[in-house]
Coordinates of C-alpha atoms in Angstrom, one line a residue:
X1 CA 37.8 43.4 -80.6
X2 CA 40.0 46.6 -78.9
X3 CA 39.5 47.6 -76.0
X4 CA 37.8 51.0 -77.4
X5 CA 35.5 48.9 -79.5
X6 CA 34.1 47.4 -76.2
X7 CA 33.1 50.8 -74.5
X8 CA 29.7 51.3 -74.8
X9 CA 28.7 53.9 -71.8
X10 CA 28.6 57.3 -72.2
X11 CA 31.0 59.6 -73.6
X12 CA 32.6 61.5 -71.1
X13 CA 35.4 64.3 -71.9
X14 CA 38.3 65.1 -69.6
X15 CA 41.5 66.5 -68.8
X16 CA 44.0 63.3 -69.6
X17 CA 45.7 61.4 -66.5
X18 CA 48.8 59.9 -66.3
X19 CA 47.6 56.8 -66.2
X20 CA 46.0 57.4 -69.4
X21 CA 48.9 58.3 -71.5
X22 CA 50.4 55.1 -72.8
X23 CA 46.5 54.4 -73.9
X24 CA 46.4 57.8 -75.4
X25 CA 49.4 57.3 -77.8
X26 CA 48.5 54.1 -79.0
X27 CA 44.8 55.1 -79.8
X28 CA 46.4 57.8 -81.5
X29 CA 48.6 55.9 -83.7
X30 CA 45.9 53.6 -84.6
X31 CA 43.4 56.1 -85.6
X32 CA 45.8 57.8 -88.3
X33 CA 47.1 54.1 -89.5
X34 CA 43.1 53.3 -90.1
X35 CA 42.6 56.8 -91.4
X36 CA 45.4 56.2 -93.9
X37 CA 47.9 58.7 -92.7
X38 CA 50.4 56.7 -90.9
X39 CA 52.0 54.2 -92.9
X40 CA 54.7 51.8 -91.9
X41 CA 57.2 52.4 -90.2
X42 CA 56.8 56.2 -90.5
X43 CA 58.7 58.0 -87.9
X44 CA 55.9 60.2 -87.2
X45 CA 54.2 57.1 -85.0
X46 CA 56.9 57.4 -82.0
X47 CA 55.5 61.8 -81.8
X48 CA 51.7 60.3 -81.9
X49 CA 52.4 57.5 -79.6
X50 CA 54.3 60.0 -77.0
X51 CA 51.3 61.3 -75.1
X52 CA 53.3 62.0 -72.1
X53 CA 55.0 65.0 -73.8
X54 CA 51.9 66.4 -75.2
X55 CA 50.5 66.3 -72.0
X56 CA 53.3 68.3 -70.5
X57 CA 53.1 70.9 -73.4
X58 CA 50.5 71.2 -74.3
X59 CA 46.6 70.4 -73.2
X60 CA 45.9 66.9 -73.8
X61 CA 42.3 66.0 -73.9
X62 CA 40.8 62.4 -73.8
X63 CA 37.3 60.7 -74.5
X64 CA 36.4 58.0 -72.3
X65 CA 33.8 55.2 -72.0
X66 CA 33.0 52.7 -69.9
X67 CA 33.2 49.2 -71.0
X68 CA 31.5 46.2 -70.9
X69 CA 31.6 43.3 -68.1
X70 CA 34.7 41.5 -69.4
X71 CA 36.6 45.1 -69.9
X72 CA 38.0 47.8 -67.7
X73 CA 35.5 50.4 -66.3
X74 CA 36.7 53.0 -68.6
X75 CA 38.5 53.2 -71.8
X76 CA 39.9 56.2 -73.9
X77 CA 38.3 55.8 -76.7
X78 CA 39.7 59.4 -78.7
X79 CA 41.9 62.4 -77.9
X80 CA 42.8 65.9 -78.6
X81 CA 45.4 68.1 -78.1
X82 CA 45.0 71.9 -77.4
X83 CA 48.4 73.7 -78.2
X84 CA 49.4 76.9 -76.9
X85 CA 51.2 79.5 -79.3
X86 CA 54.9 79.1 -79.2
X87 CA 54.8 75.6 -78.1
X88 CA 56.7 72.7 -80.4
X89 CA 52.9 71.3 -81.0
X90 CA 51.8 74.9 -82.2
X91 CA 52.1 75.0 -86.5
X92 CA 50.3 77.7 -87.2
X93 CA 49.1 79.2 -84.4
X94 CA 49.5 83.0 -83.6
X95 CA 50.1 84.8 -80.4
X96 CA 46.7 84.5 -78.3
X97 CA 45.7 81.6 -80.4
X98 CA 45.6 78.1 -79.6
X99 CA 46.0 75.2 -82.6
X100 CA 44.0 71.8 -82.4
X101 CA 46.2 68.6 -83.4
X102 CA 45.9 64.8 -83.2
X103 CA 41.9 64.6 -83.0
X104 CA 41.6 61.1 -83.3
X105 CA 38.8 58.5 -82.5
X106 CA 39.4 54.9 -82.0
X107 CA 37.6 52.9 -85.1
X108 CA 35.8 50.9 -83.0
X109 CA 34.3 54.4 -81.3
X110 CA 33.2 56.3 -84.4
X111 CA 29.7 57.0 -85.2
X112 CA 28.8 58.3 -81.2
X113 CA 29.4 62.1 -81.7
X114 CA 33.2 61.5 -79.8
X115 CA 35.1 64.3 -82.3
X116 CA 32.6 66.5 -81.8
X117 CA 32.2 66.0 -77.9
X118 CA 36.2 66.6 -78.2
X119 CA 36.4 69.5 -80.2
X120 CA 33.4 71.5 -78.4
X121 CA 35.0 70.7 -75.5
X122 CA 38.4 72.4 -76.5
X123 CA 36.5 75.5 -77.8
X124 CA 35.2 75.7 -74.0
X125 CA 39.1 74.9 -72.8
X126 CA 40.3 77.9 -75.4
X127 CA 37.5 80.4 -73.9
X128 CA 38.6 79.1 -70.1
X129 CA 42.1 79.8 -71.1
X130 CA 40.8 83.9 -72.4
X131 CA 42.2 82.9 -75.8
X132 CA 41.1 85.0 -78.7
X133 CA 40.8 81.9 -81.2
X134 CA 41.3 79.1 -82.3
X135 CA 43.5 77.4 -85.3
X136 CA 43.5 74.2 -87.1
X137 CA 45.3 72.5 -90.3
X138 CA 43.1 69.9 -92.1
X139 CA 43.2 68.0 -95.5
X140 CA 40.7 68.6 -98.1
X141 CA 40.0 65.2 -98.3
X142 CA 38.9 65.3 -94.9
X143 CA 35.1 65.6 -95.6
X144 CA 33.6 64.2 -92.5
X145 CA 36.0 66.6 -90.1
X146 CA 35.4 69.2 -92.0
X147 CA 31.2 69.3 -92.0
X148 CA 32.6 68.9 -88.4
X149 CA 34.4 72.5 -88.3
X150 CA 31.9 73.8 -90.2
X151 CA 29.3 73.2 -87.9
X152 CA 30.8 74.4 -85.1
X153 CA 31.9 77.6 -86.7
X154 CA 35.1 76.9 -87.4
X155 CA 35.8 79.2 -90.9
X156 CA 38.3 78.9 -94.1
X157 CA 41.4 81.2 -93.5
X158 CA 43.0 80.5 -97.3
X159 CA 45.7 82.9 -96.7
X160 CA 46.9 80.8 -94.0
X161 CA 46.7 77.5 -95.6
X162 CA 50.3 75.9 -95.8
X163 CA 51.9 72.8 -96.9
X164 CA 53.9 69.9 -95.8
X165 CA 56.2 67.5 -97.5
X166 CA 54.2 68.5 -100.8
X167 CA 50.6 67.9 -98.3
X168 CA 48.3 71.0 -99.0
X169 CA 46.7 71.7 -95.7
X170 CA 43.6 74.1 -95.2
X171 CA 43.9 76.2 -92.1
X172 CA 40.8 76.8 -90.4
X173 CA 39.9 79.6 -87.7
X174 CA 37.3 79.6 -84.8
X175 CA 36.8 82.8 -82.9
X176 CA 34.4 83.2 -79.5
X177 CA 31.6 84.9 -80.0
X178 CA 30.9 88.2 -78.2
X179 CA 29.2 87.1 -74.6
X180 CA 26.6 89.2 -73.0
X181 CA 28.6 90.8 -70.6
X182 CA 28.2 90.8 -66.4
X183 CA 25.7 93.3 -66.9
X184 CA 23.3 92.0 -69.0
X185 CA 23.3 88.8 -67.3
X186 CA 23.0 90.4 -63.8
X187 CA 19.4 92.1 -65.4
X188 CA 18.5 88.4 -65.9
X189 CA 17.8 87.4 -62.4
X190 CA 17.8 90.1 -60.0
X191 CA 18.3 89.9 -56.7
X192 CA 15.8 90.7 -54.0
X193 CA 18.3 93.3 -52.3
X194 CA 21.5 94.6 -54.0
X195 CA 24.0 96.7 -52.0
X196 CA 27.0 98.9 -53.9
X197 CA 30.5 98.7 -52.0
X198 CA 33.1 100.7 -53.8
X199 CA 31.1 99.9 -57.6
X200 CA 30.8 96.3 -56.8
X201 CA 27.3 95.5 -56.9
X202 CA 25.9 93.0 -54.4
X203 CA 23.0 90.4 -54.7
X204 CA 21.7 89.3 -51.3
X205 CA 18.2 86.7 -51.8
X206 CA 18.8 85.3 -48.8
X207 CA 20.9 82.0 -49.7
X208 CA 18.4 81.7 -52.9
X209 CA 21.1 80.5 -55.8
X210 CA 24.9 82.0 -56.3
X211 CA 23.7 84.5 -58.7
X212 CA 21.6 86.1 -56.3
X213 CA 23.7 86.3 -53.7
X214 CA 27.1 87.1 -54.9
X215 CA 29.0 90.0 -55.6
X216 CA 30.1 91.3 -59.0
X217 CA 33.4 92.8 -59.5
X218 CA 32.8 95.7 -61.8
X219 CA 35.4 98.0 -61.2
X220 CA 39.0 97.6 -59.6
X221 CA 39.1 99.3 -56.4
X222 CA 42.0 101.4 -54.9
X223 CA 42.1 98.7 -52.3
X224 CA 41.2 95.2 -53.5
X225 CA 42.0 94.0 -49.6
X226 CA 39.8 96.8 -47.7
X227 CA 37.0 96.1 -50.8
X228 CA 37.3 92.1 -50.0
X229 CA 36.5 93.4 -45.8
X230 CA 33.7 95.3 -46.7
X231 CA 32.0 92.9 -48.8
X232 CA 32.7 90.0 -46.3
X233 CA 31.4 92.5 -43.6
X234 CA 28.0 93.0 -45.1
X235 CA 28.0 89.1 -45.9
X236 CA 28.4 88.6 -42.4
X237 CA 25.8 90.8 -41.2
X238 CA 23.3 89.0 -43.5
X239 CA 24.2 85.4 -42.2
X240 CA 25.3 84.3 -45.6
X241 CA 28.9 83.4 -46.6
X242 CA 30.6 85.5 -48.6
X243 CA 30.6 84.8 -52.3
X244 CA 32.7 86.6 -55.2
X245 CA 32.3 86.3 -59.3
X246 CA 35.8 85.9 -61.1
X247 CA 34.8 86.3 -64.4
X248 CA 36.5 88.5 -67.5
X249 CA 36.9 92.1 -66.5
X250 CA 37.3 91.4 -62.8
X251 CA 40.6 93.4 -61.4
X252 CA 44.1 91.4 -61.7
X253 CA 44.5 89.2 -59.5
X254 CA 41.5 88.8 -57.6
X255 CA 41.4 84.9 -57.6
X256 CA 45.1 85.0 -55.9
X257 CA 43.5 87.4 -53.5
X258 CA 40.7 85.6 -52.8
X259 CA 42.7 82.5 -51.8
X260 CA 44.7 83.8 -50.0
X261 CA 41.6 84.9 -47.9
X262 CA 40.1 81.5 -47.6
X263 CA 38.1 81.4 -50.4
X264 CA 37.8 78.4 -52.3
X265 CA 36.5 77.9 -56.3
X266 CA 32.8 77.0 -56.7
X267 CA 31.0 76.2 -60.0
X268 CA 33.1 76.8 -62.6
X269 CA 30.9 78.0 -65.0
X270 CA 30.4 78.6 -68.9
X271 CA 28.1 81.4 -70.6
X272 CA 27.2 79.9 -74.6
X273 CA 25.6 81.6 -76.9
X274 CA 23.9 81.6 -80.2
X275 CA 22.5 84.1 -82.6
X276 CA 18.4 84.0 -83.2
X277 CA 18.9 85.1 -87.0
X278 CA 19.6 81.8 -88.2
X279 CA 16.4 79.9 -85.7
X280 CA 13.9 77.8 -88.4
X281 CA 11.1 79.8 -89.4
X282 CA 9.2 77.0 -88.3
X283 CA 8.1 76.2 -84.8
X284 CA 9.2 73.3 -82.8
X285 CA 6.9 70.3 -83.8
X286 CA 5.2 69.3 -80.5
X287 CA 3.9 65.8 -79.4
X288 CA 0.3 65.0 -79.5
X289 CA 0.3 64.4 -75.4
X290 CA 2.2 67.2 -74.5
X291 CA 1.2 70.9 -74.3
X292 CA 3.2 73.5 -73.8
X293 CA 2.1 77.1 -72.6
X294 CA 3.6 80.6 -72.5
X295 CA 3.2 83.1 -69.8
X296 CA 4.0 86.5 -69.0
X297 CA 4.7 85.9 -64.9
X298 CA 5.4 82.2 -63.2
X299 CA 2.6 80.9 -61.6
X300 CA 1.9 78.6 -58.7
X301 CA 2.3 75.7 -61.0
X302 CA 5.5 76.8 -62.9
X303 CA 7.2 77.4 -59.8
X304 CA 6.4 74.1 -58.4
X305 CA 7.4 72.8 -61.1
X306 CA 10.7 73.7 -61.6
X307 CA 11.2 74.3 -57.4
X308 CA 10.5 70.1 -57.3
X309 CA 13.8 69.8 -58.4
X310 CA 15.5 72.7 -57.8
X311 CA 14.8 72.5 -53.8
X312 CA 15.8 68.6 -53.7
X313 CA 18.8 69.5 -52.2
X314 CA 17.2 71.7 -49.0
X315 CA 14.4 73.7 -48.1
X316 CA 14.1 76.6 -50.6
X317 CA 11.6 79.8 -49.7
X318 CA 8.8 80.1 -52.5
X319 CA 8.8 83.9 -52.0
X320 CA 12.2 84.2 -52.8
X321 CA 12.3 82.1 -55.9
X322 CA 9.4 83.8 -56.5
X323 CA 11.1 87.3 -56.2
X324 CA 14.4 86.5 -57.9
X325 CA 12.9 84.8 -61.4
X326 CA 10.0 87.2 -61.4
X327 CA 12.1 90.1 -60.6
X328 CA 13.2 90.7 -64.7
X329 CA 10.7 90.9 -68.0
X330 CA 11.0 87.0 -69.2
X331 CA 8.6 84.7 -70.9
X332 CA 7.4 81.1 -68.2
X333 CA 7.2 77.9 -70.7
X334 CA 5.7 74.7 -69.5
X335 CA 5.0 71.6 -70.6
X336 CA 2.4 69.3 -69.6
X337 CA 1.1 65.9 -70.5
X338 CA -2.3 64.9 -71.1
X339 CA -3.2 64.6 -67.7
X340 CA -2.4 67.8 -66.9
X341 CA 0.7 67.2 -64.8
X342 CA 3.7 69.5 -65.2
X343 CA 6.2 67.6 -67.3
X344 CA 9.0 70.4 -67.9
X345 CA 9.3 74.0 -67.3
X346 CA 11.8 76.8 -68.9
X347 CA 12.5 80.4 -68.3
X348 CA 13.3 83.1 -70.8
X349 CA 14.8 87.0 -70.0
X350 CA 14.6 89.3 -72.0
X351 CA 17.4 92.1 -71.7
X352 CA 18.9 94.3 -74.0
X353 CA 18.1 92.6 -77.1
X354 CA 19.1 89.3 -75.3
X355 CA 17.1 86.2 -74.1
X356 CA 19.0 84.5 -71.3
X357 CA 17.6 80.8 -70.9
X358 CA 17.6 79.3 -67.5
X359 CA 15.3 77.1 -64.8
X360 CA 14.9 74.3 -67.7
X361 CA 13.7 71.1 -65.6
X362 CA 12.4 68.3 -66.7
X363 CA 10.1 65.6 -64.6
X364 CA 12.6 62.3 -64.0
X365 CA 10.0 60.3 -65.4
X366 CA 9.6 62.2 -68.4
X367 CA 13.6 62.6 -69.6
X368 CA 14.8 61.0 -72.2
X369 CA 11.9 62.5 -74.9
X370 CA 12.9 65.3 -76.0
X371 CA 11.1 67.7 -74.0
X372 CA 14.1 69.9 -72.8
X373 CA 15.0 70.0 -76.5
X374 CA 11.3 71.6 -77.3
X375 CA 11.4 73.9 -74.6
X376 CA 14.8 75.0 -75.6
X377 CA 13.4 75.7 -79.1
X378 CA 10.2 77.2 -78.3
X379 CA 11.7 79.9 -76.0
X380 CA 14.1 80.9 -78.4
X381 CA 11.5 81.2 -80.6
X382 CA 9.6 83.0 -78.2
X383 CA 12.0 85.7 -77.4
X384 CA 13.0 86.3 -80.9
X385 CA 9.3 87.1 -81.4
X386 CA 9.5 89.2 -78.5
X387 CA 12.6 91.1 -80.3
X388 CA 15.6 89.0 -79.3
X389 CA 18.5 89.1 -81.4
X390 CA 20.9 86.8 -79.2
X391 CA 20.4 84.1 -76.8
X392 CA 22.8 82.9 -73.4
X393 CA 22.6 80.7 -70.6
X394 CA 24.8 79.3 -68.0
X395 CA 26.2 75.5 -68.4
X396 CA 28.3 74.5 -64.9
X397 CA 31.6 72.8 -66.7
X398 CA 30.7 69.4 -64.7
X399 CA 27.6 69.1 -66.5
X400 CA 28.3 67.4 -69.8
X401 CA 25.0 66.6 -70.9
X402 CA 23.5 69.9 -70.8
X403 CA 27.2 70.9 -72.5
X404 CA 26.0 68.5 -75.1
X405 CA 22.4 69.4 -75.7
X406 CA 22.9 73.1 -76.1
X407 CA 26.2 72.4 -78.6
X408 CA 23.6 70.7 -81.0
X409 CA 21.0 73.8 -80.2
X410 CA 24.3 76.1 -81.6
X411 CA 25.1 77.5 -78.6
X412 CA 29.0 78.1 -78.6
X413 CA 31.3 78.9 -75.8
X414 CA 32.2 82.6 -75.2
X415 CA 33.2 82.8 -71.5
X416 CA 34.1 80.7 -68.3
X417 CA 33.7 82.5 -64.8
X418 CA 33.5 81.1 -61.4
X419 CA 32.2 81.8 -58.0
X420 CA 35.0 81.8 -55.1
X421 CA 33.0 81.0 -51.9
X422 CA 34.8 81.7 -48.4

């Protein structure tokens, strides 16, 4: 048994270490020999096994799982390398493009969802990294890869397919989709009080989340330094730190100039999204013990609901969460079991033709059946009635399981911004 075949935890995706690389490049080299495309002594196997170099040129990511007793606490068990344009990994790529190479997936690893863990998690990478798509080779023969691709809305680009040492390869293309904007999501939970300071709009809720109480960059001021003061000053005033959104569209150079102020990056954060056209016509099947209901406004037991887990981490006002989710047009989903107790809750704005899902919570003892999956469904479903044409929410990068679940809801990356915090 390899090592990879022992790792049986969850799949986790990440940035590869050194430490990892000689692992890389043999889990590599063994995926393409079992796949049929390395055969012996081909010189190809020294590039595949040199991890080390693809990690300095380009962005190497790996899989990882943890193993069982007798085995290390983690193993790689697949990889993926994100090349820039212009780089020696790059084949096809164009400027603002970057290519996908040497997805591979130990043998013993298959069948968990690992490539596709991999390659959504590169489509996020690519957004992080503003790029304006992205570009891969594959083989016709390749049918499981290429359901794959197709899935994740990846399309045929014949008229940049190219060959090889007499290989045909298909070239595939995968662009972001349009994201809502600042705007749109800033009419998605309002804060109590908003002040303007030279166009930059600012939330103050009284500590009540980051998105509240935060201040959006929507212009570029004369002075980015003497703008910086002012919004620190009315931070101050208000006893709350101050807290700035880098996100697209914010003025050059604002992360520098935050750091250089103190500021430190919070919550790295990335807005998917997914067009309603293509929802079932049918509604989400829902268990026999569980009911869920739809509500114009949150009420007492909505809130509780979903401030039972939000507030685990301090003391959190119920007027203000009150003010701040009720403070747009949105649609309250909950779920509750046959005893009446609150099992799951979801919110769904409505804004300019948008539905921006958020507050999804679901009881501890009631995970693992399906129920944020139903909720999910039902509000889309919900808003589309309500005329939605488009869908977003907001997934923190270090949350790979809600990363997961809302990749097999069709939600795709389409921007990464991040809260600096002084």
């Amino acid at each position: 048994m390899t090592a990879a075949a022992a790792a049986v935890g969850p799949v986790r995706i990440r940035l590869a270490r050194p430490e990892d690389h000689a692992a890389v490049g043999a889990l590599t080299a063994e995926a393409y020999r079992a796949d049929g495309l390395l055969e012996v002594d081909d010189e190809y196997e020294v590039e595949l096994r040199d991890a080390a170099r693809r990690a300095r040129e380009a962005v190497l990511l790996v899989a990882t799982a943890a193993g069982r007793d007798d085995a290390p606490a983690e193993e790689v068990v697949g990889t993926l390398t994100l090349a820039p344009y212009a780089t020696s990994y790059a084949e096809i790529a164009e400027p603002g493009e970057l290519e996908l190479r040497m997805l591979a997936v130990a043998p013993g690893a298959r069948g968990r969802g690992v490539a596709a863990r991999l390659v959504t998690a590169a489509l996020r990478e690519a957004v992080a990294r503003r790029a304006r798509g992205v570009v891969l080779s594959t083989l016709a023969e390749m049918a499981t890869a290429r359901r794959l691709y197709d899935r994740l809305g990846f399309a045929a680009a014949p008229d940049r397919d190219w060959g090889h040492e007499g290989v045909h390869l298909q070239a595939l293309t995968w662009v972001p989709p349009v994201a809502p904007g600042v705007l749109v999501e800033a009419a998605t939970w309002v804060p109590v009080a908003t002040r303007d300071v030279d166009g930059w709009r600012l939330g103050l809720s009284g500590g009540f989340t980051r998105r509240a109480n935060s201040a959006l960059p929507l212009g570029t001021p004369e002075d980015l330094a003497a703008t910086l003061g002012r919004v620190e000053a009315v931070y101050a005033a208000a006893g709350q730190p101050s807290v700035v959104r880098v996100c697209s569209g914010a003025p050059d150079g604002l992360a520098a100039a935050l750091a250089a102020r103190g500021y430190a990056e919070r919550a790295a954060t990335d807005v998917l999204v997914r067009d309603l056209a293509a929802l079932p016509p049918e509604r989400a099947a829902v268990p026999p013990d569980v009911r869920v209901t739809l509500a114009d406004e949150p009420d007492d037991t909505w809130l509780a609901g979903w401030l039972g887990v939000k507030a685990a981490g301090g003391a959190v006002d119920p007027a203000t969460a009150r003010a701040v989710v009720a403070g747009s047009p949105a649609l309250y989903l909950t779920a509750t079991g046959a005893d009446g107790a609150t099992l799951a809750v979801l919110r769904a704005a409505l804004a300019d033709g948008w539905t921006g899902l958020s507050c999804l919570m679901v009881e501890p003892a009631a995970r693992r059946r399906g129920l944020g999956r139903l909720l999910t469904r039902a509000g889309l479903r919900a808003a589309a009635d309500r005329g939605a044409r488009r869908a977003f929410l907001q997934v923190e990068v270090g949350n790979p399981g809600a990363a997961d679940l809302y990749a097999g809801e069709g939600f795709r990356p389409a921007e990464r911004y991040a809260y600096w915090e002084r």
